Amino acid sequence: MTDARKVLQALGDATRRDMVERLTDTAMSVSALAAPYDMTLTAVGQHLAILEAAGLVKTEKIGRVRSCSLNSAGLDVLDAWTRALRSTWERRLDALGDVLDEK
Amino acid sequence: MTDARKVLQALGDATRRDMVERLTDTAMSVSALAAPYDMTLTAVGQHLAILEAAGLVKTEKIGRVRSCSLNSAGLDVLDAWTRALRSTWERRLDALGDVLDEK
DNA sequence: TCCATATTCAAGTTTAAACTTCACTATATT
DNA sequence: AATATAGTGAAGTTTAAACTTGAATATGGA
């Protein structure tokens, strides 16, 4: 569900990156999350939906306020992606080293 | 120079992500890199410049062909970014736990 | 030398993502 | 009950990123 594609696409935007960073410090409502940005609540809600779909943010609506907090699942997916890249990359470098050793 | 902002913005695009993935398998020329995509060489060159500026790809021009390969510096920056997020996040959860313990 | 190949540059176009407006629902407060 | 608060939905606009065109440059091969 939360693939690397969604996570990286979500974090490609400066506002969403900032939102994630702020949510690591403290959970907050949609309005509080929106406060620092020069954009409408609607726009912030749209960003939030993208972050949630990517598994980077978890939200829970209690009464009329929705509380937003970090979801580490998205970061897990991101780490898995980079680890996979690194392992192919290192395996390749090793193979290259072996070829050079044979000379 | 290679900040997380540039890396995440670079990896936000599907084509660039695919390029990085392909370059972990093998280094190749700009033309070879461009081959699978339904776009001009110019466009691929533009993507390449963004990846290079982000520290995700290294290139070297030998004669008239530019060889492109993965640059792990970009991945290092990405890892550092996620690790920083996780540490603030975990510190926060610990502090929250302490407050609950006091009851 | 002549032509093909590999890439790059500057400038314009297109498209998708970000953002807005305005109306609406649901919950809280007086 | 009336009003304010918090957020959501649908539909349109704006803008920045992706992409193209039509050159030019530089290297390699016949």
PDB file of C-alpha atoms (C1' of nucleotides) in Angstrom:
ATOM      1  CA  MET A   1       0.000   0.000   0.000  1.00  0.00           C
ATOM      2  CA  THR A   2       2.690   2.451   1.025  1.00  0.00           C
ATOM      3  CA  ASP A   3       5.253   1.993  -1.714  1.00  0.00           C
ATOM      4  CA  ALA A   4       8.470   3.970  -2.114  1.00  0.00           C
ATOM      5  CA  ARG A   5       6.971   5.665  -5.146  1.00  0.00           C
ATOM      6  CA  LYS A   6       4.267   7.324  -3.023  1.00  0.00           C
ATOM      7  CA  VAL A   7       6.646   8.213  -0.203  1.00  0.00           C
ATOM      8  CA  LEU A   8       9.234   9.857  -2.455  1.00  0.00           C
ATOM      9  CA  GLN A   9       6.608  11.650  -4.492  1.00  0.00           C
ATOM     10  CA  ALA A  10       5.053  12.935  -1.260  1.00  0.00           C
ATOM     11  CA  LEU A  11       8.386  14.135   0.143  1.00  0.00           C
ATOM     12  CA  GLY A  12       9.286  15.818  -3.121  1.00  0.00           C
ATOM     13  CA  ASP A  13       7.191  18.816  -2.113  1.00  0.00           C
ATOM     14  CA  ALA A  14       8.716  21.408   0.239  1.00  0.00           C
ATOM     15  CA  THR A  15       5.507  22.080   2.191  1.00  0.00           C
ATOM     16  CA  ARG A  16       4.857  18.394   2.820  1.00  0.00           C
ATOM     17  CA  ARG A  17       8.473  17.842   3.864  1.00  0.00           C
ATOM     18  CA  ASP A  18       8.120  20.692   6.328  1.00  0.00           C
ATOM     19  CA  MET A  19       4.870  19.271   7.661  1.00  0.00           C
ATOM     20  CA  VAL A  20       6.508  15.908   8.316  1.00  0.00           C
ATOM     21  CA  GLU A  21       9.419  17.588  10.083  1.00  0.00           C
ATOM     22  CA  ARG A  22       7.074  19.584  12.299  1.00  0.00           C
ATOM     23  CA  LEU A  23       5.016  16.520  13.140  1.00  0.00           C
ATOM     24  CA  THR A  24       8.080  14.698  14.476  1.00  0.00           C
ATOM     25  CA  ASP A  25       8.246  17.372  17.194  1.00  0.00           C
ATOM     26  CA  THR A  26       4.601  17.302  18.147  1.00  0.00           C
ATOM     27  CA  ALA A  27       1.198  16.048  17.041  1.00  0.00           C
ATOM     28  CA  MET A  28      -1.284  18.783  16.110  1.00  0.00           C
ATOM     29  CA  SER A  29      -4.591  19.636  14.532  1.00  0.00           C
ATOM     30  CA  VAL A  30      -5.073  20.461  10.841  1.00  0.00           C
ATOM     31  CA  SER A  31      -5.452  24.168  11.653  1.00  0.00           C
ATOM     32  CA  ALA A  32      -2.285  24.216  13.752  1.00  0.00           C
ATOM     33  CA  LEU A  33      -0.469  22.375  10.984  1.00  0.00           C
ATOM     34  CA  ALA A  34      -1.705  24.942   8.472  1.00  0.00           C
ATOM     35  CA  ALA A  35      -0.832  28.018  10.560  1.00  0.00           C
ATOM     36  CA  PRO A  36       2.730  28.713   9.286  1.00  0.00           C
ATOM     37  CA  TYR A  37       1.846  28.461   5.608  1.00  0.00           C
ATOM     38  CA  ASP A  38       0.505  31.154   3.360  1.00  0.00           C
ATOM     39  CA  MET A  39      -2.192  28.917   1.885  1.00  0.00           C
ATOM     40  CA  THR A  40      -5.764  27.878   2.521  1.00  0.00           C
ATOM     41  CA  LEU A  41      -6.856  25.147   4.908  1.00  0.00           C
ATOM     42  CA  THR A  42      -8.122  23.268   1.886  1.00  0.00           C
ATOM     43  CA  ALA A  43      -4.658  23.181   0.335  1.00  0.00           C
ATOM     44  CA  VAL A  44      -3.174  21.921   3.590  1.00  0.00           C
ATOM     45  CA  GLY A  45      -5.859  19.260   3.733  1.00  0.00           C
ATOM     46  CA  GLN A  46      -4.858  18.127   0.257  1.00  0.00           C
ATOM     47  CA  HIS A  47      -1.209  17.857   1.252  1.00  0.00           C
ATOM     48  CA  LEU A  48      -2.270  15.951   4.344  1.00  0.00           C
ATOM     49  CA  ALA A  49      -4.197  13.428   2.271  1.00  0.00           C
ATOM     50  CA  ILE A  50      -1.110  12.765   0.143  1.00  0.00           C
ATOM     51  CA  LEU A  51       1.072  12.318   3.239  1.00  0.00           C
ATOM     52  CA  GLU A  52      -1.482   9.985   4.764  1.00  0.00           C
ATOM     53  CA  ALA A  53      -1.777   7.896   1.591  1.00  0.00           C
ATOM     54  CA  ALA A  54       2.014   7.574   1.563  1.00  0.00           C
ATOM     55  CA  GLY A  55       1.978   6.280   5.135  1.00  0.00           C
ATOM     56  CA  LEU A  56       3.971   9.231   6.449  1.00  0.00           C
ATOM     57  CA  VAL A  57       1.228  10.699   8.606  1.00  0.00           C
ATOM     58  CA  LYS A  58      -1.525   9.183  10.721  1.00  0.00           C
ATOM     59  CA  THR A  59      -4.652  11.133  11.589  1.00  0.00           C
ATOM     60  CA  GLU A  60      -7.546  10.612  13.947  1.00  0.00           C
ATOM     61  CA  LYS A  61     -10.645  12.750  14.105  1.00  0.00           C
ATOM     62  CA  ILE A  62     -11.993  13.343  17.600  1.00  0.00           C
ATOM     63  CA  GLY A  63     -15.096  15.473  17.610  1.00  0.00           C
ATOM     64  CA  ARG A  64     -14.535  18.162  15.043  1.00  0.00           C
ATOM     65  CA  VAL A  65     -10.760  18.297  15.281  1.00  0.00           C
ATOM     66  CA  ARG A  66      -8.461  15.960  13.409  1.00  0.00           C
ATOM     67  CA  SER A  67      -5.228  15.211  15.171  1.00  0.00           C
ATOM     68  CA  CYS A  68      -2.217  14.631  12.920  1.00  0.00           C
ATOM     69  CA  SER A  69       0.912  12.734  13.908  1.00  0.00           C
ATOM     70  CA  LEU A  70       3.891  11.115  12.243  1.00  0.00           C
ATOM     71  CA  ASN A  71       3.538   7.572  10.930  1.00  0.00           C
ATOM     72  CA  SER A  72       6.894   5.863  10.818  1.00  0.00           C
ATOM     73  CA  ALA A  73       5.628   3.314   8.260  1.00  0.00           C
ATOM     74  CA  GLY A  74       6.449   5.748   5.459  1.00  0.00           C
ATOM     75  CA  LEU A  75       9.990   6.178   6.724  1.00  0.00           C
ATOM     76  CA  ASP A  76      10.349   2.403   6.985  1.00  0.00           C
ATOM     77  CA  VAL A  77       9.426   2.074   3.313  1.00  0.00           C
ATOM     78  CA  LEU A  78      11.894   4.796   2.396  1.00  0.00           C
ATOM     79  CA  ASP A  79      14.691   3.088   4.338  1.00  0.00           C
ATOM     80  CA  ALA A  80      13.886  -0.230   2.675  1.00  0.00           C
ATOM     81  CA  TRP A  81      14.127   1.433  -0.715  1.00  0.00           C
ATOM     82  CA  THR A  82      17.550   2.940  -0.073  1.00  0.00           C
ATOM     83  CA  ARG A  83      18.803  -0.280   1.500  1.00  0.00           C
ATOM     84  CA  ALA A  84      17.737  -2.240  -1.589  1.00  0.00           C
ATOM     85  CA  LEU A  85      19.534   0.233  -3.845  1.00  0.00           C
ATOM     86  CA  ARG A  86      22.680   0.092  -1.757  1.00  0.00           C
ATOM     87  CA  SER A  87      22.770  -3.682  -1.743  1.00  0.00           C
ATOM     88  CA  THR A  88      22.541  -3.971  -5.550  1.00  0.00           C
ATOM     89  CA  TRP A  89      25.071  -1.193  -5.826  1.00  0.00           C
ATOM     90  CA  GLU A  90      27.539  -2.853  -3.436  1.00  0.00           C
ATOM     91  CA  ARG A  91      27.092  -6.283  -4.980  1.00  0.00           C
ATOM     92  CA  ARG A  92      27.956  -4.666  -8.310  1.00  0.00           C
ATOM     93  CA  LEU A  93      31.071  -2.993  -6.941  1.00  0.00           C
ATOM     94  CA  ASP A  94      32.193  -6.307  -5.439  1.00  0.00           C
ATOM     95  CA  ALA A  95      31.755  -8.079  -8.782  1.00  0.00           C
ATOM     96  CA  LEU A  96      33.737  -5.315 -10.439  1.00  0.00           C
ATOM     97  CA  GLY A  97      36.499  -5.738  -7.868  1.00  0.00           C
ATOM     98  CA  ASP A  98      36.667  -9.478  -8.553  1.00  0.00           C
ATOM     99  CA  VAL A  99      37.131  -8.851 -12.261  1.00  0.00           C
ATOM    100  CA  LEU A 100      39.992  -6.459 -11.549  1.00  0.00           C
ATOM    101  CA  ASP A 101      41.595  -8.961  -9.134  1.00  0.00           C
ATOM    102  CA  GLU A 102      41.780 -11.554 -11.900  1.00  0.00           C
ATOM    103  CA  LYS A 103      44.359  -9.500 -13.774  1.00  0.00           C
TER     104      LYS A 103
ATOM    105  CA  MET B   1      25.748  21.241  -1.302  1.00  0.00           C
ATOM    106  CA  THR B   2      23.730  18.061  -1.528  1.00  0.00           C
ATOM    107  CA  ASP B   3      20.967  18.708   0.997  1.00  0.00           C
ATOM    108  CA  ALA B   4      17.991  16.474   1.676  1.00  0.00           C
ATOM    109  CA  ARG B   5      15.770  19.039  -0.011  1.00  0.00           C
ATOM    110  CA  LYS B   6      17.493  18.493  -3.368  1.00  0.00           C
ATOM    111  CA  VAL B   7      17.637  14.729  -2.983  1.00  0.00           C
ATOM    112  CA  LEU B   8      13.949  14.332  -2.141  1.00  0.00           C
ATOM    113  CA  GLN B   9      12.874  16.790  -4.808  1.00  0.00           C
ATOM    114  CA  ALA B  10      14.988  14.870  -7.342  1.00  0.00           C
ATOM    115  CA  LEU B  11      13.564  11.490  -6.322  1.00  0.00           C
ATOM    116  CA  GLY B  12      10.016  12.833  -6.405  1.00  0.00           C
ATOM    117  CA  ASP B  13       9.952  12.312 -10.164  1.00  0.00           C
ATOM    118  CA  ALA B  14       9.212   8.820 -11.521  1.00  0.00           C
ATOM    119  CA  THR B  15      11.654   9.031 -14.431  1.00  0.00           C
ATOM    120  CA  ARG B  16      14.529  10.164 -12.250  1.00  0.00           C
ATOM    121  CA  ARG B  17      13.760   7.462  -9.683  1.00  0.00           C
ATOM    122  CA  ASP B  18      13.855   4.885 -12.464  1.00  0.00           C
ATOM    123  CA  MET B  19      17.144   6.277 -13.745  1.00  0.00           C
ATOM    124  CA  VAL B  20      18.729   5.950 -10.311  1.00  0.00           C
ATOM    125  CA  GLU B  21      17.463   2.386  -9.986  1.00  0.00           C
ATOM    126  CA  ARG B  22      18.870   1.448 -13.379  1.00  0.00           C
ATOM    127  CA  LEU B  23      22.227   3.038 -12.586  1.00  0.00           C
ATOM    128  CA  THR B  24      22.646   0.860  -9.504  1.00  0.00           C
ATOM    129  CA  ASP B  25      22.763  -2.126 -11.856  1.00  0.00           C
ATOM    130  CA  THR B  26      25.202  -0.693 -14.324  1.00  0.00           C
ATOM    131  CA  ALA B  27      26.888   2.537 -15.395  1.00  0.00           C
ATOM    132  CA  MET B  28      25.922   3.757 -18.857  1.00  0.00           C
ATOM    133  CA  SER B  29      26.015   6.592 -21.362  1.00  0.00           C
ATOM    134  CA  VAL B  30      23.378   9.317 -21.617  1.00  0.00           C
ATOM    135  CA  SER B  31      21.928   7.706 -24.762  1.00  0.00           C
ATOM    136  CA  ALA B  32      21.705   4.291 -23.117  1.00  0.00           C
ATOM    137  CA  LEU B  33      20.104   5.898 -20.076  1.00  0.00           C
ATOM    138  CA  ALA B  34      17.573   7.622 -22.333  1.00  0.00           C
ATOM    139  CA  ALA B  35      16.698   4.550 -24.418  1.00  0.00           C
ATOM    140  CA  PRO B  36      13.710   3.207 -22.407  1.00  0.00           C
ATOM    141  CA  TYR B  37      11.916   6.527 -22.142  1.00  0.00           C
ATOM    142  CA  ASP B  38       9.556   8.092 -24.614  1.00  0.00           C
ATOM    143  CA  MET B  39      11.207  11.494 -24.437  1.00  0.00           C
ATOM    144  CA  THR B  40      13.988  13.451 -26.089  1.00  0.00           C
ATOM    145  CA  LEU B  41      17.652  13.187 -25.178  1.00  0.00           C
ATOM    146  CA  THR B  42      17.440  16.805 -24.080  1.00  0.00           C
ATOM    147  CA  ALA B  43      14.810  15.976 -21.491  1.00  0.00           C
ATOM    148  CA  VAL B  44      16.900  13.110 -20.176  1.00  0.00           C
ATOM    149  CA  GLY B  45      19.874  15.444 -19.971  1.00  0.00           C
ATOM    150  CA  GLN B  46      17.809  17.824 -17.872  1.00  0.00           C
ATOM    151  CA  HIS B  47      16.800  15.040 -15.483  1.00  0.00           C
ATOM    152  CA  LEU B  48      20.438  14.001 -15.304  1.00  0.00           C
ATOM    153  CA  ALA B  49      21.517  17.511 -14.313  1.00  0.00           C
ATOM    154  CA  ILE B  50      19.021  17.489 -11.442  1.00  0.00           C
ATOM    155  CA  LEU B  51      20.209  14.073 -10.256  1.00  0.00           C
ATOM    156  CA  GLU B  52      23.812  15.205 -10.460  1.00  0.00           C
ATOM    157  CA  ALA B  53      23.119  18.420  -8.532  1.00  0.00           C
ATOM    158  CA  ALA B  54      21.427  16.331  -5.837  1.00  0.00           C
ATOM    159  CA  GLY B  55      24.517  14.127  -5.539  1.00  0.00           C
ATOM    160  CA  LEU B  56      22.670  11.017  -6.663  1.00  0.00           C
ATOM    161  CA  VAL B  57      24.552  10.526  -9.912  1.00  0.00           C
ATOM    162  CA  LYS B  58      28.141  11.078 -10.933  1.00  0.00           C
ATOM    163  CA  THR B  59      29.118  11.612 -14.567  1.00  0.00           C
ATOM    164  CA  GLU B  60      32.362  11.724 -16.469  1.00  0.00           C
ATOM    165  CA  LYS B  61      32.738  12.697 -20.089  1.00  0.00           C
ATOM    166  CA  ILE B  62      35.294  10.683 -22.012  1.00  0.00           C
ATOM    167  CA  GLY B  63      35.591  11.793 -25.596  1.00  0.00           C
ATOM    168  CA  ARG B  64      32.089  12.478 -26.776  1.00  0.00           C
ATOM    169  CA  VAL B  65      30.310  10.054 -24.468  1.00  0.00           C
ATOM    170  CA  ARG B  66      29.337  10.885 -20.918  1.00  0.00           C
ATOM    171  CA  SER B  67      29.327   7.940 -18.594  1.00  0.00           C
ATOM    172  CA  CYS B  68      26.736   8.056 -15.805  1.00  0.00           C
ATOM    173  CA  SER B  69      26.960   6.122 -12.565  1.00  0.00           C
ATOM    174  CA  LEU B  70      25.364   6.141  -9.140  1.00  0.00           C
ATOM    175  CA  ASN B  71      26.756   8.495  -6.520  1.00  0.00           C
ATOM    176  CA  SER B  72      26.031   7.183  -3.046  1.00  0.00           C
ATOM    177  CA  ALA B  73      26.485  10.661  -1.531  1.00  0.00           C
ATOM    178  CA  GLY B  74      22.855  11.456  -2.297  1.00  0.00           C
ATOM    179  CA  LEU B  75      21.680   8.296  -0.563  1.00  0.00           C
ATOM    180  CA  ASP B  76      23.873   9.139   2.423  1.00  0.00           C
ATOM    181  CA  VAL B  77      22.155  12.517   2.735  1.00  0.00           C
ATOM    182  CA  LEU B  78      18.763  10.843   2.475  1.00  0.00           C
ATOM    183  CA  ASP B  79      19.640   8.352   5.196  1.00  0.00           C
ATOM    184  CA  ALA B  80      20.893  11.134   7.442  1.00  0.00           C
ATOM    185  CA  TRP B  81      17.602  12.971   6.955  1.00  0.00           C
ATOM    186  CA  THR B  82      15.457   9.986   7.935  1.00  0.00           C
ATOM    187  CA  ARG B  83      17.735   9.161  10.858  1.00  0.00           C
ATOM    188  CA  ALA B  84      17.417  12.719  12.173  1.00  0.00           C
ATOM    189  CA  LEU B  85      13.626  12.527  11.909  1.00  0.00           C
ATOM    190  CA  ARG B  86      13.524   9.190  13.676  1.00  0.00           C
ATOM    191  CA  SER B  87      15.688  10.376  16.534  1.00  0.00           C
ATOM    192  CA  THR B  88      13.522  13.432  17.291  1.00  0.00           C
ATOM    193  CA  TRP B  89      10.478  11.222  16.912  1.00  0.00           C
ATOM    194  CA  GLU B  90      11.777   8.572  19.292  1.00  0.00           C
ATOM    195  CA  ARG B  91      12.984  11.115  21.836  1.00  0.00           C
ATOM    196  CA  ARG B  92       9.481  12.543  21.801  1.00  0.00           C
ATOM    197  CA  LEU B  93       7.849   9.158  22.326  1.00  0.00           C
ATOM    198  CA  ASP B  94      10.204   8.494  25.241  1.00  0.00           C
ATOM    199  CA  ALA B  95       9.307  11.811  26.857  1.00  0.00           C
ATOM    200  CA  LEU B  96       5.641  10.974  26.387  1.00  0.00           C
ATOM    201  CA  GLY B  97       6.195   7.605  28.040  1.00  0.00           C
ATOM    202  CA  ASP B  98       7.853   9.274  31.025  1.00  0.00           C
ATOM    203  CA  VAL B  99       4.860  11.557  31.523  1.00  0.00           C
ATOM    204  CA  LEU B 100       2.517   8.551  31.471  1.00  0.00           C
ATOM    205  CA  ASP B 101       4.749   6.661  33.930  1.00  0.00           C
ATOM    206  CA  GLU B 102       4.386   9.461  36.454  1.00  0.00           C
ATOM    207  CA  LYS B 103       0.711   8.680  36.918  1.00  0.00           C
TER     208      LYS B 103
ATOM    209  C1'  DT C   1      38.053  15.845 -45.284  1.00  0.00           C
ATOM    210  C1'  DC C   2      33.378  14.595 -44.823  1.00  0.00           C
ATOM    211  C1'  DC C   3      29.788  12.638 -42.366  1.00  0.00           C
ATOM    212  C1'  DA C   4      27.844  10.357 -38.435  1.00  0.00           C
ATOM    213  C1'  DT C   5      27.451  10.163 -33.468  1.00  0.00           C
ATOM    214  C1'  DA C   6      26.869  11.917 -28.712  1.00  0.00           C
ATOM    215  C1'  DT C   7      25.641  15.491 -26.300  1.00  0.00           C
ATOM    216  C1'  DT C   8      24.476  20.298 -25.089  1.00  0.00           C
ATOM    217  C1'  DC C   9      22.188  24.984 -25.305  1.00  0.00           C
ATOM    218  C1'  DA C  10      18.592  28.567 -25.431  1.00  0.00           C
ATOM    219  C1'  DA C  11      14.033  29.450 -25.793  1.00  0.00           C
ATOM    220  C1'  DG C  12       9.353  28.206 -26.127  1.00  0.00           C
ATOM    221  C1'  DT C  13       5.209  24.994 -25.114  1.00  0.00           C
ATOM    222  C1'  DT C  14       2.524  21.722 -22.489  1.00  0.00           C
ATOM    223  C1'  DT C  15       0.881  19.444 -18.600  1.00  0.00           C
ATOM    224  C1'  DA C  16       0.283  18.030 -14.068  1.00  0.00           C
ATOM    225  C1'  DA C  17       0.543  19.488  -9.447  1.00  0.00           C
ATOM    226  C1'  DA C  18      -0.438  23.033  -6.271  1.00  0.00           C
ATOM    227  C1'  DC C  19      -3.570  26.163  -4.978  1.00  0.00           C
ATOM    228  C1'  DT C  20      -8.121  28.884  -4.684  1.00  0.00           C
ATOM    229  C1'  DT C  21     -13.042  29.737  -4.219  1.00  0.00           C
ATOM    230  C1'  DC C  22     -17.259  28.868  -2.378  1.00  0.00           C
ATOM    231  C1'  DA C  23     -20.527  25.979  -0.589  1.00  0.00           C
ATOM    232  C1'  DC C  24     -21.433  22.372   2.777  1.00  0.00           C
ATOM    233  C1'  DT C  25     -21.376  19.225   7.063  1.00  0.00           C
ATOM    234  C1'  DA C  26     -20.590  18.295  11.724  1.00  0.00           C
ATOM    235  C1'  DT C  27     -19.354  19.488  16.288  1.00  0.00           C
ATOM    236  C1'  DA C  28     -18.891  22.754  20.004  1.00  0.00           C
ATOM    237  C1'  DT C  29     -20.193  27.035  22.632  1.00  0.00           C
ATOM    238  C1'  DT C  30     -23.313  30.826  24.465  1.00  0.00           C
TER     239       DT C  30
ATOM    240  C1'  DA D   1     -31.812  27.821  19.216  1.00  0.00           C
ATOM    241  C1'  DA D   2     -28.374  30.612  17.202  1.00  0.00           C
ATOM    242  C1'  DT D   3     -23.589  31.272  16.139  1.00  0.00           C
ATOM    243  C1'  DA D   4     -18.865  30.060  15.846  1.00  0.00           C
ATOM    244  C1'  DT D   5     -15.331  26.670  14.952  1.00  0.00           C
ATOM    245  C1'  DA D   6     -12.966  22.797  12.441  1.00  0.00           C
ATOM    246  C1'  DG D   7     -12.737  20.550   8.629  1.00  0.00           C
ATOM    247  C1'  DT D   8     -14.297  18.605   3.877  1.00  0.00           C
ATOM    248  C1'  DG D   9     -15.886  18.397  -1.164  1.00  0.00           C
ATOM    249  C1'  DA D  10     -16.306  19.672  -5.913  1.00  0.00           C
ATOM    250  C1'  DA D  11     -14.817  22.362  -9.498  1.00  0.00           C
ATOM    251  C1'  DG D  12     -12.009  25.781 -11.551  1.00  0.00           C
ATOM    252  C1'  DT D  13      -7.410  28.568 -11.935  1.00  0.00           C
ATOM    253  C1'  DT D  14      -2.487  29.264 -11.672  1.00  0.00           C
ATOM    254  C1'  DT D  15       2.139  28.119 -11.781  1.00  0.00           C
ATOM    255  C1'  DA D  16       6.188  25.542 -11.892  1.00  0.00           C
ATOM    256  C1'  DA D  17       8.138  21.472 -13.645  1.00  0.00           C
ATOM    257  C1'  DA D  18       8.552  18.501 -17.490  1.00  0.00           C
ATOM    258  C1'  DC D  19       9.123  18.352 -22.047  1.00  0.00           C
ATOM    259  C1'  DT D  20       9.957  19.861 -27.097  1.00  0.00           C
ATOM    260  C1'  DT D  21      12.058  22.188 -30.968  1.00  0.00           C
ATOM    261  C1'  DG D  22      15.708  23.609 -33.574  1.00  0.00           C
ATOM    262  C1'  DA D  23      19.771  24.841 -33.310  1.00  0.00           C
ATOM    263  C1'  DA D  24      25.164  24.372 -32.132  1.00  0.00           C
ATOM    264  C1'  DT D  25      29.493  21.963 -30.527  1.00  0.00           C
ATOM    265  C1'  DA D  26      32.778  18.493 -30.226  1.00  0.00           C
ATOM    266  C1'  DT D  27      34.612  13.949 -31.075  1.00  0.00           C
ATOM    267  C1'  DG D  28      35.277   9.642 -33.766  1.00  0.00           C
ATOM    268  C1'  DG D  29      35.451   6.996 -37.916  1.00  0.00           C
ATOM    269  C1'  DA D  30      35.669   6.119 -43.218  1.00  0.00           C
TER     270       DA D  30
END
